[in-house]
Coordinates of C-alpha atoms and ligand atoms in Angstrom, one line a residue:
M27 CA -10.8 18.2 26.5
S28 CA -14.0 15.7 26.3
S29 CA -12.9 12.3 25.5
D30 CA -15.8 11.5 23.6
S31 CA -15.7 11.0 19.9
W32 CA -12.6 13.6 19.9
L33 CA -11.9 14.3 16.4
P34 CA -8.5 16.2 15.7
P35 CA -8.8 19.2 13.6
D36 CA -8.3 19.5 9.9
E37 CA -5.2 21.2 10.7
A38 CA -3.6 18.7 13.2
G39 CA -0.3 17.1 12.3
L40 CA 0.3 13.9 10.8
D41 CA 1.4 12.6 13.9
T42 CA -1.4 13.8 16.3
L43 CA -3.8 11.8 13.6
A44 CA -1.8 8.8 13.9
V45 CA -2.2 8.7 17.6
H46 CA -5.9 10.2 18.2
A47 CA -7.7 10.2 14.8
G48 CA -10.7 7.7 15.0
T49 CA -9.7 6.1 18.1
R50 CA -10.2 8.5 20.7
S51 CA -13.7 7.9 21.8
E52 CA -15.3 6.9 25.0
Q53 CA -14.2 2.9 25.4
P54 CA -15.8 0.6 28.4
E55 CA -14.0 1.0 32.0
G56 CA -12.3 4.4 30.4
A57 CA -9.8 2.0 28.4
V58 CA -7.4 3.8 26.5
T59 CA -7.3 1.8 23.4
V60 CA -10.5 0.6 21.4
P61 CA -11.2 -3.1 22.3
I62 CA -11.2 -6.0 19.7
F63 CA -14.6 -6.9 19.1
Q64 CA -14.6 -10.5 18.9
T65 CA -17.9 -11.0 17.8
S66 CA -19.3 -12.2 14.3
T67 CA -22.6 -10.9 15.2
Y68 CA -24.9 -8.4 16.8
T69 CA -28.0 -8.8 18.4
F70 CA -31.3 -6.6 18.6
R71 CA -33.3 -5.3 21.8
D72 CA -36.5 -6.2 19.7
T73 CA -37.7 -6.1 16.4
A74 CA -38.4 -2.4 16.5
E75 CA -35.0 -2.0 16.5
L76 CA -34.4 -3.8 14.1
R77 CA -37.1 -1.9 11.7
S78 CA -35.5 0.9 12.9
H79 CA -32.0 -0.4 11.6
F80 CA -33.1 -1.5 8.6
S81 CA -34.8 2.0 8.1
G82 CA -31.5 3.6 7.9
E83 CA -30.9 5.7 11.4
P84 CA -29.5 5.4 14.0
H85 CA -27.0 3.4 12.1
R86 CA -25.4 0.3 14.3
M87 CA -23.7 -3.1 13.7
E88 CA -25.5 -5.9 12.8
Y89 CA -23.2 -8.5 11.3
G90 CA -19.6 -9.0 10.9
R91 CA -19.3 -9.1 7.4
Y92 CA -20.8 -5.6 7.2
G93 CA -18.7 -4.0 9.7
N94 CA -17.3 -4.3 13.0
P95 CA -16.3 -1.5 15.7
T96 CA -12.6 -2.1 15.9
Q97 CA -12.4 -2.2 12.1
V98 CA -14.5 1.2 11.9
A99 CA -12.0 2.6 14.4
C100 CA -9.1 1.6 12.3
E101 CA -11.0 2.8 9.2
R102 CA -11.5 6.3 10.6
K103 CA -7.8 6.7 11.7
L104 CA -7.0 5.6 8.1
A105 CA -9.3 7.9 6.2
A106 CA -8.1 11.1 8.5
L107 CA -4.2 9.7 7.6
E108 CA -5.1 10.0 4.0
G109 CA -7.1 13.1 4.0
T110 CA -10.3 11.3 2.7
D111 CA -14.1 11.2 3.7
A112 CA -13.8 7.2 4.0
A113 CA -12.0 4.0 4.6
L114 CA -12.7 0.5 4.0
L115 CA -10.4 -2.6 5.3
F116 CA -9.9 -5.7 3.9
A117 CA -8.6 -9.0 4.6
S118 CA -5.6 -8.2 2.3
G119 CA -3.8 -5.6 -0.2
M120 CA -5.3 -7.9 -2.9
S121 CA -8.5 -7.8 -1.5
A122 CA -8.8 -4.3 -1.3
V123 CA -7.2 -4.1 -4.8
T124 CA -9.7 -6.5 -6.4
T125 CA -12.8 -5.7 -4.6
T126 CA -12.3 -2.2 -5.6
L127 CA -11.7 -2.9 -9.4
L128 CA -14.7 -5.3 -9.5
A129 CA -17.0 -2.6 -7.7
L130 CA -15.9 0.0 -10.4
V131 CA -15.8 -1.9 -13.7
R132 CA -18.2 -3.7 -15.8
A133 CA -18.1 -5.7 -18.9
G134 CA -17.4 -3.7 -22.1
Q135 CA -15.2 -1.5 -20.1
H136 CA -11.6 -0.5 -20.2
V137 CA -8.6 -0.2 -17.4
I138 CA -5.2 1.4 -18.1
L139 CA -2.7 -0.3 -15.5
V140 CA 1.1 0.7 -15.1
G141 CA 3.0 -2.2 -16.3
D142 CA 5.8 -1.7 -13.4
C143 CA 3.4 -3.1 -10.8
Y144 CA 2.6 -5.6 -8.0
R145 CA 2.4 -9.0 -9.8
R146 CA -1.0 -10.3 -8.7
T147 CA -2.5 -7.1 -9.7
R148 CA -1.8 -7.3 -13.2
Q149 CA -2.8 -10.8 -13.4
F150 CA -6.1 -10.1 -11.8
C151 CA -6.6 -7.2 -14.7
Q152 CA -5.1 -9.5 -17.2
T153 CA -6.7 -12.7 -16.4
V154 CA -9.7 -12.5 -14.4
L155 CA -11.1 -8.8 -15.4
A156 CA -10.4 -10.3 -18.8
K157 CA -12.6 -13.2 -18.1
F158 CA -15.6 -10.8 -17.4
G159 CA -15.0 -8.8 -20.9
V160 CA -13.0 -5.9 -18.9
E161 CA -9.7 -5.0 -21.5
T162 CA -6.7 -4.1 -19.4
T163 CA -3.9 -1.7 -21.6
L164 CA -0.4 -1.9 -19.6
V165 CA 1.7 1.1 -19.9
G166 CA 5.1 2.2 -18.7
A167 CA 5.5 3.5 -15.5
G168 CA 4.8 7.6 -15.2
D169 CA 4.4 7.6 -19.2
L170 CA 1.8 10.2 -19.1
G171 CA 2.3 10.1 -22.8
A172 CA 1.4 6.5 -23.2
I173 CA -1.6 7.0 -20.7
D174 CA -2.9 9.8 -22.4
A175 CA -2.8 8.2 -25.8
A176 CA -4.3 4.6 -23.9
I177 CA -7.6 6.4 -22.6
Q178 CA -10.7 5.3 -24.7
K179 CA -14.3 6.3 -24.2
N180 CA -14.8 3.7 -22.1
T181 CA -11.7 3.8 -19.7
R182 CA -13.1 3.7 -16.2
V183 CA -10.2 3.7 -14.3
V184 CA -6.1 4.4 -14.4
V185 CA -4.5 2.4 -11.7
T186 CA -0.8 3.2 -10.9
E187 CA 1.4 2.6 -8.0
S188 CA 3.6 5.5 -6.9
P189 CA 6.5 4.4 -6.1
T190 CA 6.5 1.3 -8.3
N191 CA 7.8 -2.2 -7.4
P192 CA 10.8 -2.9 -7.9
Y193 CA 12.2 0.4 -9.5
L194 CA 10.5 3.0 -7.4
N195 CA 9.2 5.1 -10.3
C196 CA 7.3 7.8 -8.7
I197 CA 4.3 9.3 -10.4
D198 CA 3.3 12.8 -10.5
V199 CA -0.5 12.1 -9.2
A200 CA -1.5 15.8 -10.4
A201 CA -0.2 15.3 -13.7
L202 CA -2.0 12.2 -14.1
K203 CA -5.4 13.7 -12.8
A204 CA -4.8 16.7 -15.5
L205 CA -5.4 14.0 -18.4
K206 CA -8.8 13.9 -16.7
T207 CA -10.0 16.5 -19.6
K208 CA -14.0 17.0 -20.5
G209 CA -15.8 14.0 -21.9
R210 CA -13.5 11.8 -19.8
R211 CA -14.8 9.8 -17.0
F212 CA -12.1 7.5 -15.6
K213 CA -11.1 7.3 -11.7
V214 CA -7.3 7.6 -10.7
M215 CA -6.6 4.9 -8.5
I216 CA -2.9 4.8 -6.8
D217 CA -1.5 1.7 -4.6
A218 CA 0.4 3.6 -2.4
T219 CA 1.7 1.0 -0.6
F220 CA 5.3 2.0 -1.0
A221 CA 4.7 5.8 0.2
T222 CA 2.2 5.6 3.1
P223 CA 0.4 8.8 3.9
I224 CA 3.3 10.0 5.5
N225 CA 5.6 10.3 2.4
M226 CA 2.7 10.7 0.1
R227 CA -1.0 11.9 0.3
P228 CA -2.1 11.0 -3.1
H229 CA -5.7 12.3 -2.8
A230 CA -4.9 15.9 -1.9
R231 CA -3.0 16.0 -5.4
G232 CA -6.1 14.7 -7.0
A233 CA -6.6 10.4 -7.1
D234 CA -9.9 9.1 -6.5
L235 CA -8.8 6.3 -4.5
V236 CA -6.0 5.5 -2.6
V237 CA -5.1 1.7 -1.8
H238 CA -2.8 0.4 0.5
S239 CA -1.5 -3.1 1.3
A240 CA -1.8 -2.3 5.1
T241 CA 0.5 -5.6 5.5
K242 CA 3.3 -3.5 4.9
Y243 CA 4.1 0.1 6.5
L244 CA 0.7 0.7 7.9
G245 CA 0.8 -2.5 10.2
G246 CA 4.6 -1.9 10.3
H247 CA 5.4 -5.0 12.2
N248 CA 5.3 -8.2 9.8
D249 CA 2.3 -9.6 11.8
L250 CA -0.4 -8.9 9.9
L251 CA -2.4 -8.9 6.6
A252 CA -4.9 -6.3 5.8
G253 CA -5.6 -3.7 2.8
V254 CA -7.5 -0.7 2.7
V255 CA -9.2 1.9 0.2
C256 CA -9.8 5.2 1.0
G257 CA -11.6 7.9 -0.8
S258 CA -15.2 9.9 -1.1
Q259 CA -17.9 8.2 0.9
P260 CA -20.0 7.7 -2.3
I261 CA -17.7 5.6 -3.9
I262 CA -16.5 3.7 -0.7
D263 CA -20.0 2.9 0.0
A264 CA -20.3 1.3 -3.6
I265 CA -16.9 -0.4 -2.7
R266 CA -18.6 -1.9 0.9
E267 CA -21.7 -3.0 -1.0
M268 CA -19.4 -5.2 -3.2
Q269 CA -17.4 -6.1 -0.3
G270 CA -20.5 -7.4 1.4
I271 CA -21.1 -9.6 -1.3
L272 CA -17.4 -10.7 -1.8
G273 CA -17.0 -11.1 1.7
G274 CA -12.8 -10.0 2.0
I275 CA -13.2 -8.5 5.6
V276 CA -10.6 -7.6 7.9
D277 CA -10.5 -9.8 11.0
P278 CA -11.0 -7.8 14.0
H279 CA -7.9 -8.8 15.8
A280 CA -6.3 -7.8 12.8
A281 CA -7.9 -4.5 12.6
Y282 CA -6.6 -4.1 16.3
L283 CA -2.9 -4.8 15.5
L284 CA -3.3 -2.2 12.8
I285 CA -4.5 0.3 15.0
R286 CA -1.4 -0.1 17.5
G287 CA 0.6 -0.2 14.1
L288 CA -0.4 3.0 12.7
K289 CA -0.2 5.3 16.1
T290 CA 3.7 5.1 15.5
L291 CA 3.5 5.0 11.5
P292 CA 4.8 8.5 11.0
L293 CA 8.1 7.7 13.5
R294 CA 8.9 4.4 11.8
V295 CA 8.7 5.7 7.9
R296 CA 10.4 8.8 9.3
Q297 CA 13.0 6.4 10.3
Q298 CA 13.0 4.1 7.7
N299 CA 13.4 7.1 5.0
A300 CA 16.6 8.1 6.7
T301 CA 17.9 4.6 6.9
A302 CA 17.2 4.0 3.4
M303 CA 18.7 7.2 2.1
R304 CA 22.0 6.5 3.8
L305 CA 22.0 3.0 2.7
A306 CA 21.2 4.1 -1.1
A307 CA 24.1 6.3 -1.2
M308 CA 26.5 4.0 0.4
L309 CA 25.7 1.4 -2.2
E310 CA 25.8 3.7 -5.0
A311 CA 29.1 4.5 -4.0
H312 CA 30.4 0.7 -3.8
P313 CA 32.7 -0.8 -6.3
K314 CA 30.8 -4.1 -6.5
V315 CA 27.4 -2.3 -7.0
D316 CA 26.3 -1.8 -10.7
Q317 CA 22.9 0.3 -10.0
V318 CA 20.9 1.8 -7.4
W319 CA 17.3 2.6 -7.7
Y320 CA 16.2 4.9 -4.7
P321 CA 13.9 8.0 -5.6
G322 CA 15.7 10.0 -3.0
L323 CA 19.0 9.4 -5.4
E324 CA 19.7 12.4 -8.0
S325 CA 20.5 9.5 -10.3
H326 CA 16.9 8.0 -10.1
P327 CA 15.0 9.0 -13.0
T328 CA 11.9 10.3 -11.3
H329 CA 13.8 12.2 -8.6
A330 CA 12.7 15.6 -9.6
I331 CA 9.1 14.1 -9.3
A332 CA 9.7 12.4 -6.1
R333 CA 11.5 15.4 -4.3
E334 CA 8.9 17.8 -5.6
T335 CA 5.6 15.7 -4.3
M336 CA 6.7 13.4 -1.4
R337 CA 7.9 14.3 2.0
G338 CA 10.0 11.4 1.7
Y339 CA 11.5 8.7 -0.2
G340 CA 10.5 5.3 1.6
G341 CA 12.3 2.2 3.0
V342 CA 12.7 0.1 0.2
V343 CA 16.0 0.3 -2.2
S344 CA 16.6 -1.7 -5.3
F345 CA 20.3 -2.6 -6.8
A346 CA 21.8 -4.4 -9.1
L347 CA 25.6 -6.1 -8.2
K348 CA 27.8 -6.7 -10.7
A349 CA 27.4 -10.6 -10.5
D350 CA 25.5 -13.2 -12.1
L351 CA 22.5 -15.1 -10.6
D352 CA 24.4 -17.5 -8.1
A353 CA 27.1 -14.5 -6.9
T354 CA 24.3 -12.6 -6.2
S355 CA 22.3 -15.3 -4.1
R356 CA 25.9 -15.7 -2.3
F357 CA 25.6 -11.9 -1.4
I358 CA 22.1 -12.4 -0.1
D359 CA 22.9 -15.7 1.8
A360 CA 26.1 -13.7 3.4
T361 CA 23.7 -10.7 5.0
R362 CA 23.3 -11.5 8.6
L363 CA 20.3 -8.7 9.8
F364 CA 18.4 -9.1 6.8
G365 CA 15.4 -11.8 6.9
I366 CA 15.3 -13.5 3.1
G367 CA 11.9 -13.0 2.1
P368 CA 9.2 -10.9 0.3
S369 CA 7.2 -8.0 1.9
L370 CA 8.3 -4.6 3.4
G371 CA 7.6 -2.2 5.8
G372 CA 8.0 -4.0 8.9
V373 CA 10.3 -3.4 11.9
E374 CA 12.5 -6.2 10.8
S375 CA 14.9 -5.4 7.8
L376 CA 14.2 -7.8 4.8
I377 CA 16.0 -8.7 1.3
E378 CA 15.3 -10.4 -1.4
Q379 CA 16.7 -11.7 -5.0
V380 CA 13.8 -10.5 -7.4
A381 CA 14.7 -13.3 -9.9
L382 CA 14.6 -15.8 -7.4
M383 CA 11.5 -14.6 -5.5
S384 CA 8.8 -13.7 -7.7
Y385 CA 10.5 -14.7 -11.1
I386 CA 12.2 -18.1 -10.6
E387 CA 9.9 -19.7 -13.3
L388 CA 11.5 -17.8 -16.2
T389 CA 14.8 -18.3 -17.5
T390 CA 17.6 -15.4 -17.2
E391 CA 16.8 -14.1 -21.0
Q392 CA 12.8 -14.1 -20.1
R393 CA 13.5 -12.1 -17.2
A394 CA 16.1 -9.5 -19.0
A395 CA 13.2 -9.2 -21.4
I396 CA 11.1 -7.9 -18.7
G397 CA 13.7 -5.7 -16.9
I398 CA 14.5 -8.1 -14.4
S399 CA 18.3 -8.9 -14.2
D400 CA 19.6 -11.8 -12.1
S401 CA 21.7 -9.8 -10.1
L402 CA 18.6 -7.2 -8.9
V403 CA 18.2 -7.3 -5.1
R404 CA 15.2 -5.8 -3.3
M405 CA 16.1 -4.7 0.3
A406 CA 13.3 -3.2 2.9
V407 CA 14.9 -1.7 5.8
G408 CA 13.4 -1.9 9.3
L409 CA 14.3 -0.2 12.2
E410 CA 17.7 -1.6 13.4
N411 CA 20.6 0.9 13.9
V412 CA 21.8 2.0 10.4
E413 CA 25.4 1.7 11.6
D414 CA 24.6 -2.3 11.7
L415 CA 22.7 -2.5 8.5
E416 CA 25.7 -0.9 7.0
A417 CA 28.3 -2.7 8.6
D418 CA 26.2 -6.2 7.5
L419 CA 25.8 -5.3 3.7
L420 CA 29.5 -3.8 3.3
A421 CA 30.5 -7.6 4.9
A422 CA 28.2 -9.2 2.6
L423 CA 29.4 -7.4 -0.4
E424 CA 33.1 -8.2 1.0
A425 CA 32.2 -12.1 0.9
F426 CA 30.7 -12.7 -2.5
Ligands
LIG29 C1 2.1 -6.4 -1.2 C2 1.1 -5.7 -1.9 C3 0.0 -5.8 -2.3 C4 -0.6 -6.9 -1.9 O1 -1.0 -7.1 -0.4 P1 -1.3 -8.2 0.6 O2 -1.6 -7.6 1.7 O3 0.0 -9.0 0.4 O4 -2.6 -8.8 -0.3 C5 -0.3 -5.1 -3.5 N1 0.3 -3.8 -3.6 C6 1.6 -3.5 -3.5 C7 2.5 -2.5 -3.6 C8 1.7 -4.3 -2.5 O5 3.4 -4.4 -2.0

């Protein structure tokens, strides 16, 4: 097999794509891995080369804000994993979300956003887009009736996450796409950070754009910030144009770390799926636990959708204890293997009391009004032995 620009066939499995897609090309000195092209700019042999560059072909690198070879290799791998024509990397997940939305909408247009979503995405739509004359309607997660009713002539994009945060509601992307009847022109944009392409491939079910915070599972080691948007070539080109203006580009070193992380993504996600499933079942049976939200449990409101449309249920489990704010804090403090912190998807397990991490400025009553109880805990499992994580949780449940 020639090693030059080997592209896996479409039917290659996700594990093969994760290892080889985009990155199996001829590297300097026969290196197996893609080097970090730590350069800000690129020079031209002569002005003739410059002229041919700007006349289109052959395309080459020009300046770091418009692309970097390490970044391009990583984008090819991500596009292969999502099954899209193209992918575009960013400095962070928020940069991917905001640049994409700014590329899609203009004054006078309308966005529909699922309420149970990343708080900064909601803030961006409700405060930043609002400043520029773009209106946002918030709807309940997966409430297709409410989305259908909210669609206006000027609706440009419907943004949802699946699974959502923190209640892990899963959305049937195909059913959402089916709302795009004649005369409706909106794009379907899915933030699939919690799902990863291993558990769900929204593009295959009709999503126009798939966004991830690559900081989470895609990177997988709690050591980088990045974001990505995947979609058809014309839309990605338009978003790339906006990125060239806004400047939220990925660093070449982060792109390298992301390539490295992606190679083990399928392995990591399968393990995290299995660990989370077992811990969710243990928690649900525990007398000190009030309720567990995990799409793999039959008790979860969107279990049926998850079972039908996903290959795994993910590594995040949310649960409420039979406890008040302080007793819940004592439980969190009593865990030893879990780091107390935001984020998810890395090899290290993390845990957070949602009321303190994201909603500390609200009172108990205000939090209850938006559906966040003081005893709500979000756990993101890493790659430790499940027996050790289970023993740690059981001991902490005894202790509070
Ligand atoms: C973390 C996260 C983001 C933001 O990503 P950053 O990389 O932190 O900018 C967006 N959406 C979801 C669902 C997230 O979990």
